[in-house]
Tab-separated table of C-alpha atoms and ligand atoms in Angstrom:
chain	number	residue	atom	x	y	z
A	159	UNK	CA	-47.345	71.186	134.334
A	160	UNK	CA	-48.103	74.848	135.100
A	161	UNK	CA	-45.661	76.796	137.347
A	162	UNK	CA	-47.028	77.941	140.705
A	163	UNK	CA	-47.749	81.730	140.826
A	164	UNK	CA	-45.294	82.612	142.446
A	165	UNK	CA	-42.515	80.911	140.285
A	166	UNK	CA	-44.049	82.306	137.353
A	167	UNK	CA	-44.439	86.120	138.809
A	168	UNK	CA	-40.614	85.506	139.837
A	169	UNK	CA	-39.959	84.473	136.176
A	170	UNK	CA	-41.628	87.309	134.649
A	171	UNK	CA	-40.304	89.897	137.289
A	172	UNK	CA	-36.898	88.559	136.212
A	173	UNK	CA	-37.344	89.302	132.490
A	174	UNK	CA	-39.267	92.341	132.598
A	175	UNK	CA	-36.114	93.417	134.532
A	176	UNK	CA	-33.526	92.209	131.989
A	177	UNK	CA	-35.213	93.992	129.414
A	178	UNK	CA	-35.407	96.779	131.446
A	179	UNK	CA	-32.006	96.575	132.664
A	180	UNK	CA	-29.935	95.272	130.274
A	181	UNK	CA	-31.469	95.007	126.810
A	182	UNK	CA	-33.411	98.240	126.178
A	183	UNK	CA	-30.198	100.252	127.226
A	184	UNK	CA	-28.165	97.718	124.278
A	185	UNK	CA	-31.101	98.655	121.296
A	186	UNK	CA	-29.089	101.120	119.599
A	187	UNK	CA	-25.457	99.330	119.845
A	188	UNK	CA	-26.979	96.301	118.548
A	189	UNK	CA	-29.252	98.072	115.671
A	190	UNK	CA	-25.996	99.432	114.270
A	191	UNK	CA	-23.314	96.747	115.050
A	192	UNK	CA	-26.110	94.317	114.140
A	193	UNK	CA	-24.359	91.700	116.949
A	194	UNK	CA	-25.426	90.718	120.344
A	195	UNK	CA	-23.010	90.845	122.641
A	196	UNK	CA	-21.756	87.625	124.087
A	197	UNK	CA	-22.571	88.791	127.822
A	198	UNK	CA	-26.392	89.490	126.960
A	199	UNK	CA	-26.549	85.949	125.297
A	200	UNK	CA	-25.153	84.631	128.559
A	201	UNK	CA	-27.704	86.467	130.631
A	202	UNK	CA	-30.373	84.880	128.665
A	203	UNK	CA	-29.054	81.437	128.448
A	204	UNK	CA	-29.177	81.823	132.446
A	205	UNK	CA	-32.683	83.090	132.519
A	206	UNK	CA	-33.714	79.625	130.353
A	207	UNK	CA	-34.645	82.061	127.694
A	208	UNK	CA	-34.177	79.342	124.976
A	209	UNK	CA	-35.736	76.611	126.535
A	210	UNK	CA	-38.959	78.072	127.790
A	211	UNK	CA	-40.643	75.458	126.012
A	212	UNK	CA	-38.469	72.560	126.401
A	213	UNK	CA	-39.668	70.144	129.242
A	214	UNK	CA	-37.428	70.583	132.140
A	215	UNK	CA	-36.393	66.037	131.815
A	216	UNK	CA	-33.980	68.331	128.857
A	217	UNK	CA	-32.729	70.890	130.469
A	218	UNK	CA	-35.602	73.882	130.096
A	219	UNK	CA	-38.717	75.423	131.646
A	220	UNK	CA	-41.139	73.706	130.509
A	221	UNK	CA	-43.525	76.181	130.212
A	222	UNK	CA	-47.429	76.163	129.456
A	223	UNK	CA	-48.215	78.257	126.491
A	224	UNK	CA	-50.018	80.441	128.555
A	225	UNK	CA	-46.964	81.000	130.462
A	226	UNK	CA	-44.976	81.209	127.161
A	227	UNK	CA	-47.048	84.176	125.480
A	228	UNK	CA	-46.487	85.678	129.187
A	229	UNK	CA	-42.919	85.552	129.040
A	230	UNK	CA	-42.855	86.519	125.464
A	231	UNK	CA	-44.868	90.027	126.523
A	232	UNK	CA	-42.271	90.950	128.407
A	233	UNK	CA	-39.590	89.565	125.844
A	234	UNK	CA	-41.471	91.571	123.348
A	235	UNK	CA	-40.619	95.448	125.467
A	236	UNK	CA	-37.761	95.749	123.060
A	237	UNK	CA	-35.746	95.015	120.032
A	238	UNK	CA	-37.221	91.983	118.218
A	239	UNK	CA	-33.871	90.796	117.517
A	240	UNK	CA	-32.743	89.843	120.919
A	241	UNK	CA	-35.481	87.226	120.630
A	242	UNK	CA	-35.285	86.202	117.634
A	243	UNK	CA	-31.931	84.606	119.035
A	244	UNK	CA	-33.850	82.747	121.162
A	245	UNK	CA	-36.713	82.426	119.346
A	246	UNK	CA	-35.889	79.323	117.192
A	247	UNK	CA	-34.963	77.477	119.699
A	248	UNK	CA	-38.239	78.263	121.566
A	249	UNK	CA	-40.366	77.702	118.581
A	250	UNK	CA	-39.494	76.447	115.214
A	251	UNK	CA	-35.948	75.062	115.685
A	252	UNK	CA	-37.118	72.648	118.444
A	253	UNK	CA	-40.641	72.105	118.244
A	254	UNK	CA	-40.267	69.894	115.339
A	255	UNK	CA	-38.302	67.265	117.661
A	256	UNK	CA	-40.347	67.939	120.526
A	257	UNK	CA	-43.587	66.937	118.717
A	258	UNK	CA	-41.879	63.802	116.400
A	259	UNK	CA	-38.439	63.417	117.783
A	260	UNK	CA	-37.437	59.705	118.564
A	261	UNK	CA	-36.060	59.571	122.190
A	262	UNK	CA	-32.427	59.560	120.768
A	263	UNK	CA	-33.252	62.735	119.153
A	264	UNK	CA	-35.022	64.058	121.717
A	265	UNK	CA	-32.449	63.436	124.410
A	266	UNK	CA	-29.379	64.628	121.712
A	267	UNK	CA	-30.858	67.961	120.636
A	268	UNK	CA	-33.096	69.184	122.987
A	269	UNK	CA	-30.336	69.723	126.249
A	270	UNK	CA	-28.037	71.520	123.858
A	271	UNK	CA	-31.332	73.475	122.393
A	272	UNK	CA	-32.715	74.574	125.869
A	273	UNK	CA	-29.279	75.384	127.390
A	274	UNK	CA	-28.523	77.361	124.106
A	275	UNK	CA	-25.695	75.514	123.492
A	276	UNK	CA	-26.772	74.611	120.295
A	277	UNK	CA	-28.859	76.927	117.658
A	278	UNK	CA	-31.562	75.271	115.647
A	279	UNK	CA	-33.328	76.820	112.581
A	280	UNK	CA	-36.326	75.663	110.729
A	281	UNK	CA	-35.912	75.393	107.181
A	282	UNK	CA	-38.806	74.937	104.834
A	283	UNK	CA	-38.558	78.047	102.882
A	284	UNK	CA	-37.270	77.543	98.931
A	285	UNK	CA	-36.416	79.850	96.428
A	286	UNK	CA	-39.747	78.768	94.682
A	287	UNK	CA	-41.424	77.831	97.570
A	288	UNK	CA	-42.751	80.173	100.212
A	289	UNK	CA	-46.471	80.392	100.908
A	290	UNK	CA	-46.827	76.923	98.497
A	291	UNK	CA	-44.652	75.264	100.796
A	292	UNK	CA	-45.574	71.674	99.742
A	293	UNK	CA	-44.433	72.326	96.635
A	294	UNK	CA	-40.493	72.547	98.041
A	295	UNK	CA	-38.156	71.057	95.891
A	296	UNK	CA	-34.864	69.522	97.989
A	297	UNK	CA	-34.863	65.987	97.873
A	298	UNK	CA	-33.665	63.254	100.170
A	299	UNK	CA	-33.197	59.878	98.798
A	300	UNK	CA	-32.266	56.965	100.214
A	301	UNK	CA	-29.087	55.343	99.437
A	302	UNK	CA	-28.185	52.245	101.930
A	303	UNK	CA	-28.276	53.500	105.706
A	304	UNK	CA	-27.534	57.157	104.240
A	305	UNK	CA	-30.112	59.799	102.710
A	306	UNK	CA	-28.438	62.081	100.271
A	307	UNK	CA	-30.060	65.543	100.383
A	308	UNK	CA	-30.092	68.566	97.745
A	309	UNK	CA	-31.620	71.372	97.241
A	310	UNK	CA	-31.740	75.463	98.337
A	311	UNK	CA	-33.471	76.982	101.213
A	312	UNK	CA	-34.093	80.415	101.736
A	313	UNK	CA	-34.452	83.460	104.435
A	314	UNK	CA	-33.647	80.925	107.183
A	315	UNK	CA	-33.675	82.588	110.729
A	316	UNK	CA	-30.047	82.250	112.613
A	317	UNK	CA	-29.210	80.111	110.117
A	318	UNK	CA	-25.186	82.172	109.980
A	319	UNK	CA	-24.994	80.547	113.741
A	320	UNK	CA	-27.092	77.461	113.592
A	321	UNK	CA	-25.686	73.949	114.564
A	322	UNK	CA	-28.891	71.971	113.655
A	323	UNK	CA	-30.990	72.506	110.707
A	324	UNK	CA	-34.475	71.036	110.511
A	325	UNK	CA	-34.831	70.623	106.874
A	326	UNK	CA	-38.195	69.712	105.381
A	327	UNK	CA	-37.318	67.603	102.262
A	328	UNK	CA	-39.185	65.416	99.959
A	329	UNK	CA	-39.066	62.168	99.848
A	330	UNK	CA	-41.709	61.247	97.367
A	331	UNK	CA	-42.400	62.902	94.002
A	332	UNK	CA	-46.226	63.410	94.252
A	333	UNK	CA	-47.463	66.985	95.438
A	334	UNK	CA	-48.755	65.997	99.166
A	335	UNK	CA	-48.131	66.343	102.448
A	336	UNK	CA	-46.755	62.797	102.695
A	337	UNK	CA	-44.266	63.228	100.106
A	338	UNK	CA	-42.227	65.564	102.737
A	339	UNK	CA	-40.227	64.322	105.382
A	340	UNK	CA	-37.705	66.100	107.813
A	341	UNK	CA	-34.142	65.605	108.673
A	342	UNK	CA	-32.039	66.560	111.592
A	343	UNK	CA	-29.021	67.752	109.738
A	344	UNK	CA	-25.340	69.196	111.936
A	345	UNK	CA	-24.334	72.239	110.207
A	346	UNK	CA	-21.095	70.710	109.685
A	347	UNK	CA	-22.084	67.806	107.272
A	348	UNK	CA	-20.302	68.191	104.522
A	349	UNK	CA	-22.412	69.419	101.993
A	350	UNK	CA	-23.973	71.820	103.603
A	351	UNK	CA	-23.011	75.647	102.677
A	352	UNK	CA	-24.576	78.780	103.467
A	353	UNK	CA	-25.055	81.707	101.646
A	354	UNK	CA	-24.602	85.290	102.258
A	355	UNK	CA	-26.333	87.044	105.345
A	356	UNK	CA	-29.639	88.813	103.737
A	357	UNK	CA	-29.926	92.321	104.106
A	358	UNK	CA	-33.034	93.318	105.891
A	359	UNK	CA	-35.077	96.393	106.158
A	360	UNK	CA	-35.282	95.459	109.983
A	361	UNK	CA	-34.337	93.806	113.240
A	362	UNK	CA	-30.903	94.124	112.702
A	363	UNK	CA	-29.071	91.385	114.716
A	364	UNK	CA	-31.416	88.562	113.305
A	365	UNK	CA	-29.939	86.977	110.955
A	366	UNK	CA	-30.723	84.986	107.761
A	367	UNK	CA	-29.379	83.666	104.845
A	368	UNK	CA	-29.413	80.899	102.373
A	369	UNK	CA	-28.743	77.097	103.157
A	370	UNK	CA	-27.469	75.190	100.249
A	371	UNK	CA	-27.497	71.083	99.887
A	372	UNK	CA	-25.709	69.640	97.740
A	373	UNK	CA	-25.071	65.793	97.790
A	374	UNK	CA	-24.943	65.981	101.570
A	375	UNK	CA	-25.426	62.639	103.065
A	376	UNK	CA	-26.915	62.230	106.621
A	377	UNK	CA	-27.402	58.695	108.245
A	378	UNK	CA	-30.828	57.508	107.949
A	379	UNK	CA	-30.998	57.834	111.978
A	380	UNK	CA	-30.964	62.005	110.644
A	381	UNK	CA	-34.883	61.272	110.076
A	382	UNK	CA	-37.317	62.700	112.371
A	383	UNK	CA	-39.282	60.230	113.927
A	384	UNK	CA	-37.578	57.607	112.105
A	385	UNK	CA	-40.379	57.794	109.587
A	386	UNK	CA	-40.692	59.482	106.279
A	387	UNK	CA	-43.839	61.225	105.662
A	388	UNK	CA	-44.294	63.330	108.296
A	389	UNK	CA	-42.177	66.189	107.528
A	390	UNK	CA	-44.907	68.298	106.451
A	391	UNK	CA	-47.611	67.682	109.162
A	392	UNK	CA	-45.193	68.627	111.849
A	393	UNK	CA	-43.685	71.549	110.325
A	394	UNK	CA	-47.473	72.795	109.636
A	395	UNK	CA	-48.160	72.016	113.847
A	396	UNK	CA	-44.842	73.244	115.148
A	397	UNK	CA	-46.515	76.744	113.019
A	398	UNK	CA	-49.606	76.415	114.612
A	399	UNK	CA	-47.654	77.120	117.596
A	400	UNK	CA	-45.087	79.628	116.486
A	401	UNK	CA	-48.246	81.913	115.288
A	402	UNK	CA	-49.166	82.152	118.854
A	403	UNK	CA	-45.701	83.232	119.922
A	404	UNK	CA	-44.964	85.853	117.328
A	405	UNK	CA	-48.444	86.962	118.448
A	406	UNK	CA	-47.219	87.315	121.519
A	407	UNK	CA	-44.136	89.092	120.724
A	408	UNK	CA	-46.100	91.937	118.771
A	409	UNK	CA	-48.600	92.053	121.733
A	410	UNK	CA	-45.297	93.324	123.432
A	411	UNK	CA	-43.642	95.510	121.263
A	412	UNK	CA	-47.464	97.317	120.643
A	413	UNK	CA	-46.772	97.963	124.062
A	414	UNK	CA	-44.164	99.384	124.569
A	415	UNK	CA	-44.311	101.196	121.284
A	416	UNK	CA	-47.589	102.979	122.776
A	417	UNK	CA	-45.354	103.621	126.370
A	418	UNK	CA	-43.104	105.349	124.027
A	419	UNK	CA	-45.440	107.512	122.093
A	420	UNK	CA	-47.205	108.400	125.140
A	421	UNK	CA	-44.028	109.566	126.980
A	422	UNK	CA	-43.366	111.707	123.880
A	423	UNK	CA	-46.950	112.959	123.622
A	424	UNK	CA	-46.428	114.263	126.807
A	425	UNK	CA	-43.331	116.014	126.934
A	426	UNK	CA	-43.760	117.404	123.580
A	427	UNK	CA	-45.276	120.932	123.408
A	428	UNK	CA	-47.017	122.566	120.683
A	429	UNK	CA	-49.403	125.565	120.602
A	430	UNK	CA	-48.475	126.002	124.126
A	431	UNK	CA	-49.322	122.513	125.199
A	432	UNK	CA	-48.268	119.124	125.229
A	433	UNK	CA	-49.671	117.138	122.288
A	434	UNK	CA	-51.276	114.832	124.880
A	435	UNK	CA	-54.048	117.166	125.256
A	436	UNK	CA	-55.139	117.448	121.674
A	437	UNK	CA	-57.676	114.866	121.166
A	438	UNK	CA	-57.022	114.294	117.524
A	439	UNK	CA	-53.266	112.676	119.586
A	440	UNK	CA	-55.527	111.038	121.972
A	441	UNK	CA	-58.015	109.326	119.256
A	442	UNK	CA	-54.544	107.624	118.135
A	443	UNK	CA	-53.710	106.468	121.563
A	444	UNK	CA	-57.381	105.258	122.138
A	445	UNK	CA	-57.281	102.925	118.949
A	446	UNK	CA	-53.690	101.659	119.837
A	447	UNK	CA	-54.990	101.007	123.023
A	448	UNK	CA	-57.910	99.321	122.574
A	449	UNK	CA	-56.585	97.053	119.860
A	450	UNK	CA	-53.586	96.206	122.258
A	451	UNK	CA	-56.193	94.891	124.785
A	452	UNK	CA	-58.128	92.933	122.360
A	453	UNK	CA	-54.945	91.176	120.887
A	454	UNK	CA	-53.660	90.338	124.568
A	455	UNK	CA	-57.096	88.962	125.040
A	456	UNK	CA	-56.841	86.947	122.165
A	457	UNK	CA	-53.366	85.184	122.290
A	458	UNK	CA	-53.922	84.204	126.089
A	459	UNK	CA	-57.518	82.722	125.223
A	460	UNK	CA	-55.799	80.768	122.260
A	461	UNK	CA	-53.082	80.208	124.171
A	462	UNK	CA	-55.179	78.586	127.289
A	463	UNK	CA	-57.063	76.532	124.526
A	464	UNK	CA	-53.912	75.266	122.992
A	465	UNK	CA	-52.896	74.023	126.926
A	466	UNK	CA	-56.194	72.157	127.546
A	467	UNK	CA	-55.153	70.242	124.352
A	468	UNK	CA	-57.505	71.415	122.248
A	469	UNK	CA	-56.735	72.345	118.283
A	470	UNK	CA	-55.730	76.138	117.393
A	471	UNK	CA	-55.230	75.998	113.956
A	472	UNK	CA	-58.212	78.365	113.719
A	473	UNK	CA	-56.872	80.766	116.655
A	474	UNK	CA	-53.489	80.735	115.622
A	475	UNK	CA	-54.173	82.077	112.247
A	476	UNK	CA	-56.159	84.361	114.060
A	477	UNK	CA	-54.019	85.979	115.959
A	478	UNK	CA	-51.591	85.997	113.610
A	479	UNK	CA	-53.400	87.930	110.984
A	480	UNK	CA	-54.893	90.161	113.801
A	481	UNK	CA	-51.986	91.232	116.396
A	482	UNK	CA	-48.857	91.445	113.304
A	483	UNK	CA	-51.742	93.893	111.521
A	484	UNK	CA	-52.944	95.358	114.936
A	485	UNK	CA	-49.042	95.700	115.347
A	486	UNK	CA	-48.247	97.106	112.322
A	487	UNK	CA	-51.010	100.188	112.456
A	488	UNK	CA	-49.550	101.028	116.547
A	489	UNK	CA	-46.245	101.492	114.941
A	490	UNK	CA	-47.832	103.870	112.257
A	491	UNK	CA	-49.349	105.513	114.842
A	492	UNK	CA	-46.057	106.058	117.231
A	493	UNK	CA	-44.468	107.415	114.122
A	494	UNK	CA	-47.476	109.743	113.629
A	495	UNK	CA	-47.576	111.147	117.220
A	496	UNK	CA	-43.720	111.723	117.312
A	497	UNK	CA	-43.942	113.477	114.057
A	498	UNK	CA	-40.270	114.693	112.071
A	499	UNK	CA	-39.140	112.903	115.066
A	500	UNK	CA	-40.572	109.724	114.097
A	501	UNK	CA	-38.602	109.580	111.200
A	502	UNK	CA	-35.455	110.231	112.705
A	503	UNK	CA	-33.252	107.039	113.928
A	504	UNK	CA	-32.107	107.997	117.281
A	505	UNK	CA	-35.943	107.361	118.061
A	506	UNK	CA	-37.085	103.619	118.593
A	507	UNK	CA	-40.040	104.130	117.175
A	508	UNK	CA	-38.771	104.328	113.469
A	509	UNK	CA	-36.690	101.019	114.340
A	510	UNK	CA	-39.650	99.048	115.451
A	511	UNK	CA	-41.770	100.704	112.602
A	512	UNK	CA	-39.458	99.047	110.024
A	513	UNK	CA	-39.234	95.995	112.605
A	514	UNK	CA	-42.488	94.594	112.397
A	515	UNK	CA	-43.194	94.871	109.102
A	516	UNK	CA	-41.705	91.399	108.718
A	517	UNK	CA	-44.318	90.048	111.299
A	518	UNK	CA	-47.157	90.205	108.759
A	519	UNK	CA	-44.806	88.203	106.275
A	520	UNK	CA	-42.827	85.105	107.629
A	521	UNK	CA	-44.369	82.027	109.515
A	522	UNK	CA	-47.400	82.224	107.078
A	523	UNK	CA	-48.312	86.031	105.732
A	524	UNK	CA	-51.652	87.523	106.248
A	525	UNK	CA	-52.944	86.396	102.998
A	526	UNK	CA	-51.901	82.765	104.162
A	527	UNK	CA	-53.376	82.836	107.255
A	528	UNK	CA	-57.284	84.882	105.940
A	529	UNK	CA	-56.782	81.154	103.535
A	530	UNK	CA	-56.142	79.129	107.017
A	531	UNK	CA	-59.411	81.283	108.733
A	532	UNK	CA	-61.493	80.555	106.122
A	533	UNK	CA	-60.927	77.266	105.037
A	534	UNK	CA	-61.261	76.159	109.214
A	535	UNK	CA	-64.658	78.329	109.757
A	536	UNK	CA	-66.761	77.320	106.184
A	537	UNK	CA	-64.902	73.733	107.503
A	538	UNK	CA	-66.896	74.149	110.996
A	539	UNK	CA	-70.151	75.474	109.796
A	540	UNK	CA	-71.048	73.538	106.137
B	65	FAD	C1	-36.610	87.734	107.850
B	65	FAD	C2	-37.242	86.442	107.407
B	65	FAD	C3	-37.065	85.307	108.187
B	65	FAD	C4	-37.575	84.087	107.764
B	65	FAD	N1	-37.307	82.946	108.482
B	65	FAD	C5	-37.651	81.743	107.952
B	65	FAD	C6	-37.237	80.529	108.586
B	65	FAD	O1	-36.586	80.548	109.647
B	65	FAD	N2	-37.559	79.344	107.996
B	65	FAD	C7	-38.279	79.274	106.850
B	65	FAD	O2	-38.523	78.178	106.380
B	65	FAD	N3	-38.707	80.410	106.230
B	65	FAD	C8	-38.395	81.633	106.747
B	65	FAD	N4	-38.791	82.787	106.123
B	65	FAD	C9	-39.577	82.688	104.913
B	65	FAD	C10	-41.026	83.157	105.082
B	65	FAD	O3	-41.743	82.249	105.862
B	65	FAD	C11	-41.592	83.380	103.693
B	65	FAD	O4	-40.962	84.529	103.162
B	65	FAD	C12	-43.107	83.542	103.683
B	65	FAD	O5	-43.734	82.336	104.029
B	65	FAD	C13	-43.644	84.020	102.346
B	65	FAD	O6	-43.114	83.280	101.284
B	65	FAD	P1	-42.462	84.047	100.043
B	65	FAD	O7	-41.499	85.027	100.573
B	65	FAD	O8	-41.986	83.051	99.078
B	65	FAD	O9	-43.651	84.887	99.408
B	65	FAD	P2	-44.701	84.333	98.336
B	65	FAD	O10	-45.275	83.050	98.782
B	65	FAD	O11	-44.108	84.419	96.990
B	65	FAD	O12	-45.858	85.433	98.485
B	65	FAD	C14	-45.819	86.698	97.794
B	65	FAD	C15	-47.181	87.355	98.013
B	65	FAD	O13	-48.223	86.541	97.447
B	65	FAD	C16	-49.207	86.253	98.431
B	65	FAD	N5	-49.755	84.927	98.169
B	65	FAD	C17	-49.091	83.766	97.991
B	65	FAD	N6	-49.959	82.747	97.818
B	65	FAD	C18	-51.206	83.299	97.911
B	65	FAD	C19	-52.535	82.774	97.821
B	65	FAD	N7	-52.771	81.465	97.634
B	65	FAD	N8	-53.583	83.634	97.957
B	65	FAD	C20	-53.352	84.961	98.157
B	65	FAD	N9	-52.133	85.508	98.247
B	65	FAD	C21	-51.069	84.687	98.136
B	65	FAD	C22	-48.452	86.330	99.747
B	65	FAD	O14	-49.341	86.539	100.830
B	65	FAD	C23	-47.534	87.505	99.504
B	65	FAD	O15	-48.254	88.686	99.698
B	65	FAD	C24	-38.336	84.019	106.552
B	65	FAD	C25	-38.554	85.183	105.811
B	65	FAD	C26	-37.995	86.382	106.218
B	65	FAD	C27	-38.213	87.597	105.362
């Protein structure tokens, strides 16, 4: 159920003036210690921040996705990575349980996931299997009241500090949906190792690495749903809705990346005047600008759509392709309009410009989701 307006303005009011506050002023610690400290991850455990979508019977918010991509706008004012902490547990790292959880799973995982307690990540990723997800290659098989699981994942958000995996394994050899299942697997099964942090261009302080299977055995009560088969479905739905909330999160950071290169544009002074003036730095602006508006306008119609229960496969994708490209082009064009400065790291703008280059790339890329447009619009008009 939607929050009155009032709640929700409080709610928003109260993040816009964390970011504000307490996480914009903590960008550059974090960018070079790569570590949140453990008093911002307290502050945002007591804003809800990791169960905004969690009904509040577990613990969180319960919020509408309208309400979600609204949150997420403000979320989005500043370094990706404090987010991204959050972010699994929002999206992929709970949705999976929330959508095809039994009621033991539900009411196991999803207190510890919405206080932040408890870390989930989401891992489908392989080695040899990215975009061709369905053609993963860990296996579970059954053996008594036990499935034995092996196999590599890879690139696994806040996997280094995750206690829950949701591992998408098959349990059938044929190459189909079906085949896959998903397991609820404790970090600390034995059996389960993880690799090295990756190394990222960006969003330092989100962290990834390898997660490594080998003969680990989880009881056959690990299965979500208590049904094999489904893995694949839900991981594909709990995307649908993770599109919309990375769209969200660029719609804020094209924000605040234009705040930024206005501010500069106008302190700035060249031939005499501030760079504001010329219009060649104003035709930048104008195109940031305008493609800003038409992305917010986007994920909150999608998002509305997706709360009157209707299907967004075809919106998601959307916005996806749309707001992590519009994103990618306002960064390019806050670099542009601070010039040498632009390049320079003690300017956000080159963080964020390396920062959301990943958007176009995980939860689907771009190619992936022009596939997922196409294949849903010659679908509704043949
Ligand atoms: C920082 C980071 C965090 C991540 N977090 C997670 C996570 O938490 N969980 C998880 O499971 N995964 C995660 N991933 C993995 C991510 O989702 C994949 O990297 C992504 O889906 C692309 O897969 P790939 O890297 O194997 O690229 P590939 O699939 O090998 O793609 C390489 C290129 O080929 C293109 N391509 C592939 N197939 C086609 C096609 N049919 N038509 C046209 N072009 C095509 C792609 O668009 C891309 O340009 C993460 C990745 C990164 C970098």
């Amino acid at each position: 159920m939607a929050l009155d307006t009032e709640t929700l303005n409080l709610l928003l009011d109260a993040v816009r003036r964390f970011v504000t506050d307490r996480l914009v002023p903590a960008e550059d610690a974090l960018a070079h210690s790569g570590e949140i400290p453990d008093d911002i991850v307290a502050e945002m455990r007591d804003l809800g921040l990791f169960g905004l979508s969690i009904a509040p019977e577990y613990g969180g918010l319960g919020l509408t996705m309208e309400e979600e991509v609204r949150v997420v706008f403000e979320l989005g004012q500043t370094s990706p990575a404090f987010r991204s902490l959050a972010g699994t547990n929002i999206g992929i790292g709970s949705q999976s349980i929330v959508l095809a959880g039994t009621d033991e799973q539900r009411s196991h995982y999803l207190p510890k996931l919405a206080s932040g307690e408890l870390i989930g990540s989401f891992a489908l990723t392989e080695p040899d299997a990215g975009s061709d997800a369905i053609s993963l290659r860990t296996t579970a098989v059954r053996d008594g009241d036990h499935y034995v699981l092996n196999g590599t994942k890879r690139f696994i958000t806040n996997a280094p500090i995750a206690g829950l995996f949701s591992v998408m394994a098959r349990t059938a050899p044929e190459r189909k949906a079906s085949s896959i299942s998903c397991f609820l697997v404790d970090a600390g099964t034995p059996g389960v190792t993880l690799g090295k942090p990756d190394k990222k261009m960006g969003q330092a302080g989100a962290l990834t690495c390898d997660v490594i299977f080998d003969n680990c055995r989880v009881p056959a009560s690990a299965l979500l749903g208590g049904e094999e088969g489904n893995g694949f479905r839900t991981a594909m739905r709990v995307l649908d809705k993770g599109r919309l909330h990375i769209s969200a999160l660029c719609v804020g950071i094209a924000e605040r990346l234009i705040r930024d290169a206005v501010q500069y544009a106008t302190q700035r002074k060249q031939f005499g005047q501030p760079i504001s003036e010329f219009q060649l730095i104003q035709a930048m602006i104008a195109d940031s600008q305008a493609e800003l508006y038409a992305a917010r306008c986007m994920v909150l119609d999608a998002a509305r759509k997706r709360d009157r229960g209707e299907n967004t496969t075809l919106e998601a994708a959307c916005c996806k392709l749309y707001v992590t490209e519009m994103v990618g082009r306002v960064a390019d064009r806050a670099v542009q309009i601070h010039g040498g400065a632009g390049y320079i790291s003690e300017y956000a703008v080159e963080r964020f410009y390396r920062d959301v280059r990943l958007f176009r790339i995980f939860e689907g890329t771009s190619q992936i989701q022009q596939l997922v447009i196409a294949r849903e619009t010659i679908k509704a008009y043949s």
